[in-house]
Amino acid sequence: MLGGRPLERVSGTQSVGIRLDEETLTLRSRVTDLLCSWAGLVVSERRLPAAVGTEVPALLHFLSGQVSWLAEHPAAQDLDAELSALLDSSRARLDSQSYEVSLGVCCHPGCTAGLRATLSGSGRTVYSRVACDAGHTVPPREWLLLSGRARTASDTGRSGGAA
């Protein structure tokens, strides 16, 4: 209730904005929290200025300069265990089944190597790459130009299967 009136449910509206995956956000938060915690320990115990920030790249840069000191710290094993657990969680979140779809011959001039779309991910998150056997890659902004190729390749029996 709001102001003594029951709330009215509004349906039929489209969601606006980007879709965020809660599991990935939670993992990212855990990474940030861990790095902030260890950076705070370094700043506190080494009496350093606290100008590190809370962005992961800045924290990693700061902590990488403290590796020797951290390795000698009595809690170094805890850091190792915590980082290992986060790495395992990250790998589990990102690693999963993948499959390839043949797209025929490479679209780069003069290249006759096979072109493939590789799709991998877990849950609702998918990571994709289009590349040929010679190493040429096709940026995502050009993928729609290749959309007919997947249909043509599968019609002729050249599509890739599950990897």
CSV table of N, CA and C in Angstrom, one decimal:
chain,number,residue,atom,x,y,z
A,1,MET,N,0.8,-1.2,0.0
A,1,MET,CA,0.0,0.0,0.0
A,1,MET,C,0.9,1.2,0.0
A,2,LEU,N,0.4,2.2,-0.7
A,2,LEU,CA,1.1,3.5,-0.8
A,2,LEU,C,0.2,4.6,-0.4
A,3,GLY,N,0.4,5.3,0.6
A,3,GLY,CA,-0.5,6.4,1.0
A,3,GLY,C,-1.9,5.9,1.3
A,4,GLY,N,-2.0,4.7,1.9
A,4,GLY,CA,-3.3,4.2,2.2
A,4,GLY,C,-4.1,3.5,1.0
A,5,ARG,N,-3.5,3.6,-0.2
A,5,ARG,CA,-4.1,3.0,-1.3
A,5,ARG,C,-3.4,1.7,-1.8
A,6,PRO,N,-4.1,0.7,-2.2
A,6,PRO,CA,-3.4,-0.5,-2.7
A,6,PRO,C,-2.6,-0.1,-4.0
A,7,LEU,N,-1.5,-0.8,-4.2
A,7,LEU,CA,-0.7,-0.5,-5.4
A,7,LEU,C,-1.4,-1.2,-6.5
A,8,GLU,N,-1.4,-0.5,-7.7
A,8,GLU,CA,-2.0,-1.1,-8.9
A,8,GLU,C,-0.9,-1.7,-9.7
A,9,ARG,N,-1.2,-3.0,-10.1
A,9,ARG,CA,-0.2,-3.7,-10.9
A,9,ARG,C,-0.3,-3.2,-12.4
A,10,VAL,N,0.8,-2.9,-13.0
A,10,VAL,CA,0.8,-2.5,-14.4
A,10,VAL,C,1.4,-3.6,-15.2
A,11,SER,N,0.7,-4.1,-16.1
A,11,SER,CA,1.2,-5.2,-17.0
A,11,SER,C,1.2,-4.8,-18.4
A,12,GLY,N,1.9,-5.6,-19.2
A,12,GLY,CA,2.0,-5.3,-20.6
A,12,GLY,C,3.0,-4.3,-21.0
A,13,THR,N,3.9,-3.9,-20.1
A,13,THR,CA,4.9,-3.0,-20.4
A,13,THR,C,6.2,-3.8,-20.7
A,14,GLN,N,7.0,-3.2,-21.6
A,14,GLN,CA,8.3,-3.8,-22.0
A,14,GLN,C,9.3,-3.4,-21.0
A,15,SER,N,10.2,-4.3,-20.7
A,15,SER,CA,11.3,-3.8,-19.8
A,15,SER,C,12.2,-2.9,-20.6
A,16,VAL,N,12.8,-2.0,-20.0
A,16,VAL,CA,13.6,-1.0,-20.6
A,16,VAL,C,15.0,-1.1,-20.1
A,17,GLY,N,16.0,-0.9,-20.9
A,17,GLY,CA,17.4,-1.0,-20.5
A,17,GLY,C,18.1,-2.3,-20.8
A,18,ILE,N,19.2,-2.5,-20.2
A,18,ILE,CA,20.0,-3.7,-20.5
A,18,ILE,C,19.6,-4.8,-19.5
A,19,ARG,N,19.7,-6.1,-19.9
A,19,ARG,CA,19.5,-7.2,-19.0
A,19,ARG,C,20.8,-7.5,-18.3
A,20,LEU,N,20.7,-7.6,-17.0
A,20,LEU,CA,21.8,-7.9,-16.2
A,20,LEU,C,21.7,-9.3,-15.6
A,21,ASP,N,22.7,-10.1,-15.6
A,21,ASP,CA,22.7,-11.4,-15.1
A,21,ASP,C,23.1,-11.4,-13.6
A,22,GLU,N,22.2,-11.7,-12.7
A,22,GLU,CA,22.5,-11.6,-11.3
A,22,GLU,C,23.6,-12.4,-10.8
A,23,GLU,N,23.8,-13.7,-11.3
A,23,GLU,CA,24.9,-14.5,-10.9
A,23,GLU,C,26.3,-13.9,-11.3
A,24,THR,N,26.3,-13.3,-12.5
A,24,THR,CA,27.5,-12.6,-12.9
A,24,THR,C,27.8,-11.4,-12.1
A,25,LEU,N,26.8,-10.6,-11.8
A,25,LEU,CA,26.9,-9.4,-10.9
A,25,LEU,C,27.4,-9.8,-9.5
A,26,THR,N,26.9,-10.9,-9.0
A,26,THR,CA,27.3,-11.3,-7.7
A,26,THR,C,28.7,-11.7,-7.7
A,27,LEU,N,29.1,-12.4,-8.7
A,27,LEU,CA,30.5,-12.8,-8.8
A,27,LEU,C,31.4,-11.6,-8.9
A,28,ARG,N,31.0,-10.7,-9.8
A,28,ARG,CA,31.8,-9.4,-9.9
A,28,ARG,C,31.9,-8.7,-8.6
A,29,SER,N,30.9,-8.7,-7.8
A,29,SER,CA,30.9,-8.0,-6.5
A,29,SER,C,31.8,-8.7,-5.6
A,30,ARG,N,31.8,-10.0,-5.6
A,30,ARG,CA,32.7,-10.8,-4.7
A,30,ARG,C,34.2,-10.5,-5.1
A,31,VAL,N,34.5,-10.4,-6.4
A,31,VAL,CA,35.8,-10.1,-6.8
A,31,VAL,C,36.2,-8.7,-6.3
A,32,THR,N,35.4,-7.7,-6.5
A,32,THR,CA,35.7,-6.4,-6.1
A,32,THR,C,35.8,-6.3,-4.5
A,33,ASP,N,35.0,-7.0,-3.8
A,33,ASP,CA,35.1,-7.0,-2.3
A,33,ASP,C,36.4,-7.6,-1.9
A,34,LEU,N,36.8,-8.7,-2.5
A,34,LEU,CA,38.0,-9.4,-2.1
A,34,LEU,C,39.2,-8.5,-2.4
A,35,LEU,N,39.3,-7.9,-3.5
A,35,LEU,CA,40.4,-7.1,-3.9
A,35,LEU,C,40.4,-5.8,-3.0
A,36,CYS,N,39.3,-5.2,-2.7
A,36,CYS,CA,39.2,-4.1,-1.8
A,36,CYS,C,39.7,-4.4,-0.4
A,37,SER,N,39.3,-5.6,0.0
A,37,SER,CA,39.7,-6.0,1.4
A,37,SER,C,41.2,-6.2,1.5
A,38,TRP,N,41.8,-6.9,0.5
A,38,TRP,CA,43.3,-7.1,0.5
A,38,TRP,C,44.0,-5.8,0.3
A,39,ALA,N,43.5,-4.9,-0.6
A,39,ALA,CA,44.2,-3.6,-0.8
A,39,ALA,C,44.1,-2.8,0.5
A,40,GLY,N,43.0,-2.9,1.2
A,40,GLY,CA,42.8,-2.2,2.5
A,40,GLY,C,43.8,-2.7,3.5
A,41,LEU,N,44.0,-4.0,3.6
A,41,LEU,CA,45.0,-4.6,4.5
A,41,LEU,C,46.4,-4.1,4.2
A,42,VAL,N,46.8,-4.0,2.9
A,42,VAL,CA,48.1,-3.5,2.5
A,42,VAL,C,48.2,-2.1,2.9
A,43,VAL,N,47.2,-1.2,2.6
A,43,VAL,CA,47.3,0.2,2.9
A,43,VAL,C,47.4,0.4,4.4
A,44,SER,N,46.6,-0.4,5.2
A,44,SER,CA,46.6,-0.2,6.6
A,44,SER,C,47.9,-0.7,7.3
A,45,GLU,N,48.4,-1.9,6.9
A,45,GLU,CA,49.6,-2.4,7.6
A,45,GLU,C,50.9,-1.8,7.1
A,46,ARG,N,50.9,-1.3,5.8
A,46,ARG,CA,52.1,-0.7,5.3
A,46,ARG,C,52.1,0.8,5.4
A,47,ARG,N,50.9,1.3,6.0
A,47,ARG,CA,50.8,2.8,6.2
A,47,ARG,C,51.0,3.5,4.9
A,48,LEU,N,50.3,3.1,3.8
A,48,LEU,CA,50.4,3.7,2.5
A,48,LEU,C,49.2,4.6,2.3
A,49,PRO,N,49.3,5.6,1.4
A,49,PRO,CA,48.1,6.5,1.2
A,49,PRO,C,47.0,5.6,0.5
A,50,ALA,N,45.8,5.9,0.9
A,50,ALA,CA,44.6,5.1,0.4
A,50,ALA,C,44.0,5.7,-0.9
A,51,ALA,N,44.8,5.8,-1.9
A,51,ALA,CA,44.4,6.4,-3.2
A,51,ALA,C,44.2,5.3,-4.2
A,52,VAL,N,43.8,4.1,-3.8
A,52,VAL,CA,43.7,3.0,-4.7
A,52,VAL,C,42.4,3.0,-5.5
A,53,GLY,N,41.3,3.3,-4.9
A,53,GLY,CA,40.0,3.3,-5.6
A,53,GLY,C,39.3,1.9,-5.4
A,54,THR,N,38.2,1.8,-6.1
A,54,THR,CA,37.5,0.5,-6.0
A,54,THR,C,37.2,-0.2,-7.3
A,55,GLU,N,37.9,0.3,-8.4
A,55,GLU,CA,37.8,-0.3,-9.7
A,55,GLU,C,38.7,-1.5,-9.8
A,56,VAL,N,38.3,-2.6,-10.3
A,56,VAL,CA,39.1,-3.8,-10.4
A,56,VAL,C,40.5,-3.6,-11.0
A,57,PRO,N,40.6,-2.9,-12.2
A,57,PRO,CA,41.9,-2.7,-12.8
A,57,PRO,C,42.8,-2.0,-11.9
A,58,ALA,N,42.4,-0.9,-11.2
A,58,ALA,CA,43.2,-0.2,-10.3
A,58,ALA,C,43.6,-1.0,-9.1
A,59,LEU,N,42.7,-1.8,-8.6
A,59,LEU,CA,43.0,-2.7,-7.4
A,59,LEU,C,44.1,-3.7,-7.8
A,60,LEU,N,43.9,-4.3,-9.0
A,60,LEU,CA,44.8,-5.3,-9.5
A,60,LEU,C,46.2,-4.7,-9.7
A,61,HIS,N,46.3,-3.5,-10.3
A,61,HIS,CA,47.5,-2.8,-10.5
A,61,HIS,C,48.2,-2.6,-9.1
A,62,PHE,N,47.5,-2.1,-8.2
A,62,PHE,CA,48.0,-1.8,-6.9
A,62,PHE,C,48.5,-3.1,-6.2
A,63,LEU,N,47.7,-4.1,-6.2
A,63,LEU,CA,48.1,-5.4,-5.5
A,63,LEU,C,49.2,-6.1,-6.2
A,64,SER,N,49.3,-5.9,-7.5
A,64,SER,CA,50.4,-6.6,-8.2
A,64,SER,C,51.8,-6.0,-7.8
A,65,GLY,N,51.8,-4.7,-7.4
A,65,GLY,CA,53.0,-4.1,-6.9
A,65,GLY,C,53.3,-4.5,-5.5
A,66,GLN,N,52.4,-5.2,-4.8
A,66,GLN,CA,52.6,-5.6,-3.4
A,66,GLN,C,52.7,-7.2,-3.3
A,67,VAL,N,52.9,-7.9,-4.4
A,67,VAL,CA,53.0,-9.3,-4.4
A,67,VAL,C,54.0,-9.9,-3.4
A,68,SER,N,55.2,-9.3,-3.5
A,68,SER,CA,56.3,-9.8,-2.6
A,68,SER,C,55.9,-9.6,-1.1
A,69,TRP,N,55.3,-8.5,-0.8
A,69,TRP,CA,54.9,-8.2,0.6
A,69,TRP,C,53.8,-9.2,1.0
A,70,LEU,N,52.8,-9.3,0.1
A,70,LEU,CA,51.7,-10.2,0.4
A,70,LEU,C,52.1,-11.7,0.5
A,71,ALA,N,53.1,-12.1,-0.2
A,71,ALA,CA,53.6,-13.5,-0.2
A,71,ALA,C,54.2,-13.8,1.2
A,72,GLU,N,54.8,-12.8,1.8
A,72,GLU,CA,55.4,-12.9,3.2
A,72,GLU,C,54.4,-12.7,4.3
A,73,HIS,N,53.2,-12.2,4.0
A,73,HIS,CA,52.2,-11.9,5.0
A,73,HIS,C,51.7,-13.2,5.7
A,74,PRO,N,51.4,-13.2,7.0
A,74,PRO,CA,50.9,-14.4,7.6
A,74,PRO,C,49.6,-14.9,7.0
A,75,ALA,N,48.8,-14.1,6.4
A,75,ALA,CA,47.5,-14.5,5.8
A,75,ALA,C,47.6,-14.8,4.3
A,76,ALA,N,48.8,-15.0,3.8
A,76,ALA,CA,49.0,-15.3,2.4
A,76,ALA,C,48.3,-16.5,2.0
A,77,GLN,N,48.2,-17.5,2.8
A,77,GLN,CA,47.5,-18.7,2.4
A,77,GLN,C,46.0,-18.4,2.3
A,78,ASP,N,45.5,-17.5,3.1
A,78,ASP,CA,44.1,-17.1,3.0
A,78,ASP,C,43.8,-16.4,1.7
A,79,LEU,N,44.7,-15.5,1.3
A,79,LEU,CA,44.6,-14.9,0.0
A,79,LEU,C,44.6,-15.9,-1.1
A,80,ASP,N,45.5,-16.8,-1.1
A,80,ASP,CA,45.6,-17.8,-2.1
A,80,ASP,C,44.2,-18.6,-2.2
A,81,ALA,N,43.7,-19.0,-1.0
A,81,ALA,CA,42.5,-19.8,-1.0
A,81,ALA,C,41.3,-19.0,-1.5
A,82,GLU,N,41.2,-17.8,-1.1
A,82,GLU,CA,40.1,-16.9,-1.5
A,82,GLU,C,40.2,-16.6,-3.1
A,83,LEU,N,41.4,-16.4,-3.6
A,83,LEU,CA,41.5,-16.1,-5.0
A,83,LEU,C,41.2,-17.4,-5.8
A,84,SER,N,41.7,-18.6,-5.3
A,84,SER,CA,41.4,-19.8,-5.9
A,84,SER,C,39.9,-20.1,-6.0
A,85,ALA,N,39.2,-19.8,-4.9
A,85,ALA,CA,37.8,-20.1,-4.9
A,85,ALA,C,37.1,-19.2,-5.9
A,86,LEU,N,37.5,-17.9,-6.0
A,86,LEU,CA,36.9,-17.0,-7.0
A,86,LEU,C,37.2,-17.4,-8.4
A,87,LEU,N,38.5,-17.8,-8.6
A,87,LEU,CA,38.8,-18.3,-10.0
A,87,LEU,C,38.0,-19.5,-10.4
A,88,ASP,N,37.8,-20.4,-9.4
A,88,ASP,CA,36.9,-21.6,-9.7
A,88,ASP,C,35.5,-21.2,-10.0
A,89,SER,N,35.0,-20.2,-9.3
A,89,SER,CA,33.6,-19.7,-9.5
A,89,SER,C,33.5,-19.1,-10.9
A,90,SER,N,34.6,-18.3,-11.2
A,90,SER,CA,34.6,-17.6,-12.5
A,90,SER,C,34.6,-18.6,-13.7
A,91,ARG,N,35.5,-19.6,-13.5
A,91,ARG,CA,35.6,-20.6,-14.6
A,91,ARG,C,34.3,-21.3,-14.8
A,92,ALA,N,33.7,-21.7,-13.6
A,92,ALA,CA,32.4,-22.4,-13.7
A,92,ALA,C,31.3,-21.6,-14.4
A,93,ARG,N,31.4,-20.3,-14.1
A,93,ARG,CA,30.4,-19.4,-14.7
A,93,ARG,C,30.6,-19.2,-16.2
A,94,LEU,N,31.9,-19.1,-16.6
A,94,LEU,CA,32.2,-18.9,-18.0
A,94,LEU,C,32.3,-20.1,-18.9
A,95,ASP,N,32.8,-21.2,-18.3
A,95,ASP,CA,33.0,-22.4,-19.1
A,95,ASP,C,31.7,-23.2,-19.2
A,96,SER,N,31.5,-23.7,-20.3
A,96,SER,CA,30.4,-24.6,-20.6
A,96,SER,C,30.5,-25.2,-21.9
A,97,GLN,N,29.4,-25.8,-22.4
A,97,GLN,CA,29.4,-26.4,-23.7
A,97,GLN,C,29.6,-25.4,-24.7
A,98,SER,N,30.1,-25.8,-25.8
A,98,SER,CA,30.2,-24.8,-27.0
A,98,SER,C,29.9,-25.6,-28.2
A,99,TYR,N,29.6,-24.9,-29.3
A,99,TYR,CA,29.4,-25.6,-30.6
A,99,TYR,C,29.8,-24.6,-31.7
A,100,GLU,N,30.1,-25.2,-32.8
A,100,GLU,CA,30.5,-24.5,-34.0
A,100,GLU,C,29.6,-24.6,-35.1
A,101,VAL,N,29.4,-23.6,-35.9
A,101,VAL,CA,28.6,-23.6,-37.1
A,101,VAL,C,29.5,-23.2,-38.3
A,102,SER,N,29.6,-24.0,-39.3
A,102,SER,CA,30.4,-23.7,-40.4
A,102,SER,C,29.7,-22.6,-41.2
A,103,LEU,N,30.5,-21.6,-41.7
A,103,LEU,CA,30.0,-20.5,-42.5
A,103,LEU,C,30.6,-20.5,-43.9
A,104,GLY,N,31.1,-21.6,-44.3
A,104,GLY,CA,31.7,-21.7,-45.6
A,104,GLY,C,33.2,-21.2,-45.6
A,105,VAL,N,33.5,-20.5,-46.7
A,105,VAL,CA,34.9,-20.0,-46.9
A,105,VAL,C,35.0,-18.6,-46.3
A,106,CYS,N,36.2,-18.3,-45.8
A,106,CYS,CA,36.5,-17.0,-45.2
A,106,CYS,C,36.1,-15.8,-46.1
A,107,CYS,N,35.7,-14.8,-45.5
A,107,CYS,CA,35.2,-13.6,-46.3
A,107,CYS,C,36.3,-12.6,-46.5
A,108,HIS,N,37.5,-12.8,-46.0
A,108,HIS,CA,38.7,-11.9,-46.2
A,108,HIS,C,39.2,-12.2,-47.6
A,109,PRO,N,39.5,-11.2,-48.4
A,109,PRO,CA,40.0,-11.3,-49.8
A,109,PRO,C,41.3,-12.2,-49.8
A,110,GLY,N,41.2,-13.2,-50.7
A,110,GLY,CA,42.3,-14.1,-51.0
A,110,GLY,C,42.4,-15.3,-50.0
A,111,CYS,N,41.6,-15.3,-49.0
A,111,CYS,CA,41.6,-16.4,-48.0
A,111,CYS,C,40.6,-17.5,-48.4
A,112,THR,N,41.1,-18.7,-48.4
A,112,THR,CA,40.1,-19.8,-48.7
A,112,THR,C,39.9,-20.8,-47.5
A,113,ALA,N,40.4,-20.3,-46.3
A,113,ALA,CA,40.2,-21.2,-45.1
A,113,ALA,C,38.7,-21.2,-44.7
A,114,GLY,N,38.4,-22.3,-44.0
A,114,GLY,CA,37.0,-22.4,-43.5
A,114,GLY,C,36.7,-21.4,-42.5
A,115,LEU,N,35.5,-20.9,-42.5
A,115,LEU,CA,35.0,-19.8,-41.6
A,115,LEU,C,34.0,-20.5,-40.6
A,116,ARG,N,34.1,-20.2,-39.3
A,116,ARG,CA,33.2,-20.9,-38.3
A,116,ARG,C,32.8,-19.8,-37.3
A,117,ALA,N,31.5,-20.0,-36.9
A,117,ALA,CA,31.0,-19.3,-35.7
A,117,ALA,C,31.1,-20.2,-34.5
A,118,THR,N,31.7,-19.8,-33.5
A,118,THR,CA,31.9,-20.6,-32.2
A,118,THR,C,31.0,-19.9,-31.2
A,119,LEU,N,30.1,-20.7,-30.6
A,119,LEU,CA,29.2,-20.2,-29.6
A,119,LEU,C,29.5,-21.0,-28.3
A,120,SER,N,29.7,-20.3,-27.2
A,120,SER,CA,29.9,-20.9,-25.9
A,120,SER,C,29.3,-20.1,-24.8
A,121,GLY,N,29.1,-20.6,-23.7
A,121,GLY,CA,28.6,-19.9,-22.5
A,121,GLY,C,27.8,-20.8,-21.6
A,122,SER,N,27.2,-20.2,-20.6
A,122,SER,CA,26.4,-21.0,-19.7
A,122,SER,C,25.2,-20.2,-19.3
A,123,GLY,N,24.1,-20.9,-19.1
A,123,GLY,CA,22.9,-20.2,-18.7
A,123,GLY,C,22.4,-19.3,-19.8
A,124,ARG,N,22.2,-18.0,-19.4
A,124,ARG,CA,21.7,-17.0,-20.3
A,124,ARG,C,22.8,-16.2,-21.0
A,125,THR,N,24.0,-16.5,-20.6
A,125,THR,CA,25.2,-15.7,-21.1
A,125,THR,C,25.8,-16.5,-22.2
A,126,VAL,N,26.0,-15.9,-23.4
A,126,VAL,CA,26.6,-16.6,-24.5
A,126,VAL,C,27.8,-15.7,-25.0
A,127,TYR,N,28.9,-16.4,-25.3
A,127,TYR,CA,30.0,-15.7,-25.8
A,127,TYR,C,30.3,-16.3,-27.2
A,128,SER,N,30.5,-15.4,-28.2
A,128,SER,CA,30.6,-15.8,-29.6
A,128,SER,C,31.8,-15.3,-30.2
A,129,ARG,N,32.2,-16.0,-31.3
A,129,ARG,CA,33.4,-15.6,-32.1
A,129,ARG,C,33.2,-16.1,-33.5
A,130,VAL,N,33.5,-15.3,-34.5
A,130,VAL,CA,33.5,-15.8,-35.8
A,130,VAL,C,35.0,-15.6,-36.3
A,131,ALA,N,35.6,-16.7,-36.7
A,131,ALA,CA,37.0,-16.7,-37.2
A,131,ALA,C,37.2,-17.8,-38.2
A,132,CYS,N,38.2,-17.7,-39.0
A,132,CYS,CA,38.6,-18.7,-40.0
A,132,CYS,C,39.7,-19.5,-39.5
A,133,ASP,N,40.0,-20.6,-40.1
A,133,ASP,CA,41.1,-21.5,-39.7
A,133,ASP,C,42.5,-20.8,-39.9
A,134,ALA,N,42.6,-19.8,-40.7
A,134,ALA,CA,43.8,-19.1,-40.9
A,134,ALA,C,44.0,-18.0,-39.8
A,135,GLY,N,43.0,-17.7,-39.0
A,135,GLY,CA,43.1,-16.7,-37.9
A,135,GLY,C,42.4,-15.4,-38.2
A,136,HIS,N,41.8,-15.2,-39.3
A,136,HIS,CA,41.0,-14.0,-39.5
A,136,HIS,C,39.8,-14.0,-38.6
A,137,THR,N,39.5,-12.8,-38.1
A,137,THR,CA,38.2,-12.8,-37.3
A,137,THR,C,37.3,-11.8,-37.9
A,138,VAL,N,36.0,-12.0,-37.7
A,138,VAL,CA,35.0,-11.1,-38.2
A,138,VAL,C,34.4,-10.4,-37.0
A,139,PRO,N,34.4,-9.0,-36.9
A,139,PRO,CA,33.9,-8.3,-35.8
A,139,PRO,C,32.4,-8.4,-35.7
A,140,PRO,N,31.8,-8.4,-34.5
A,140,PRO,CA,30.4,-8.5,-34.3
A,140,PRO,C,29.5,-7.6,-35.2
A,141,ARG,N,30.0,-6.4,-35.4
A,141,ARG,CA,29.2,-5.5,-36.2
A,141,ARG,C,29.0,-6.0,-37.7
A,142,GLU,N,29.7,-7.0,-38.1
A,142,GLU,CA,29.6,-7.5,-39.5
A,142,GLU,C,28.9,-8.9,-39.5
A,143,TRP,N,28.5,-9.4,-38.3
A,143,TRP,CA,27.9,-10.8,-38.3
A,143,TRP,C,26.7,-10.9,-39.1
A,144,LEU,N,25.8,-9.9,-39.1
A,144,LEU,CA,24.6,-10.0,-39.8
A,144,LEU,C,24.8,-10.2,-41.3
A,145,LEU,N,25.9,-9.7,-41.8
A,145,LEU,CA,26.3,-9.9,-43.2
A,145,LEU,C,26.5,-11.3,-43.6
A,146,LEU,N,26.8,-12.1,-42.5
A,146,LEU,CA,27.1,-13.5,-42.7
A,146,LEU,C,25.9,-14.4,-42.4
A,147,SER,N,24.8,-13.9,-42.0
A,147,SER,CA,23.7,-14.7,-41.5
A,147,SER,C,23.1,-15.7,-42.5
A,148,GLY,N,23.1,-15.3,-43.8
A,148,GLY,CA,22.7,-16.3,-44.8
A,148,GLY,C,23.6,-17.5,-45.0
A,149,ARG,N,24.9,-17.3,-44.7
A,149,ARG,CA,25.9,-18.3,-44.9
A,149,ARG,C,25.6,-19.5,-44.0
A,150,ALA,N,25.1,-19.3,-42.8
A,150,ALA,CA,24.9,-20.5,-41.9
A,150,ALA,C,23.8,-21.3,-42.4
A,151,ARG,N,22.7,-20.7,-43.0
A,151,ARG,CA,21.6,-21.4,-43.6
A,151,ARG,C,22.1,-22.2,-44.8
A,152,THR,N,22.9,-21.6,-45.6
A,152,THR,CA,23.4,-22.2,-46.8
A,152,THR,C,24.3,-23.4,-46.5
A,153,ALA,N,25.2,-23.2,-45.5
A,153,ALA,CA,26.1,-24.3,-45.1
A,153,ALA,C,25.3,-25.5,-44.5
A,154,SER,N,24.3,-25.2,-43.7
A,154,SER,CA,23.5,-26.3,-43.1
A,154,SER,C,22.7,-27.0,-44.2
A,155,ASP,N,22.2,-26.3,-45.2
A,155,ASP,CA,21.4,-26.9,-46.3
A,155,ASP,C,22.3,-27.8,-47.1
A,156,THR,N,23.6,-27.6,-47.2
A,156,THR,CA,24.5,-28.5,-48.0
A,156,THR,C,25.2,-29.5,-47.1
A,157,GLY,N,24.8,-29.5,-45.8
A,157,GLY,CA,25.3,-30.6,-44.9
A,157,GLY,C,26.7,-30.2,-44.4
A,158,ARG,N,27.1,-28.9,-44.4
A,158,ARG,CA,28.4,-28.6,-43.9
A,158,ARG,C,28.4,-27.9,-42.6
A,159,SER,N,27.3,-27.9,-41.9
A,159,SER,CA,27.3,-27.2,-40.6
A,159,SER,C,28.0,-28.0,-39.5
A,160,GLY,N,28.5,-27.3,-38.6
A,160,GLY,CA,29.2,-27.9,-37.5
A,160,GLY,C,28.2,-28.4,-36.4
A,161,GLY,N,28.6,-29.4,-35.7
A,161,GLY,CA,27.8,-29.9,-34.6
A,161,GLY,C,28.3,-29.6,-33.3
A,162,ALA,N,27.8,-30.2,-32.3
A,162,ALA,CA,28.2,-29.9,-30.9
A,162,ALA,C,29.7,-30.3,-30.8
A,163,ALA,N,30.4,-29.5,-30.1
A,163,ALA,CA,31.9,-29.8,-29.9
A,163,ALA,C,32.0,-30.6,-28.6
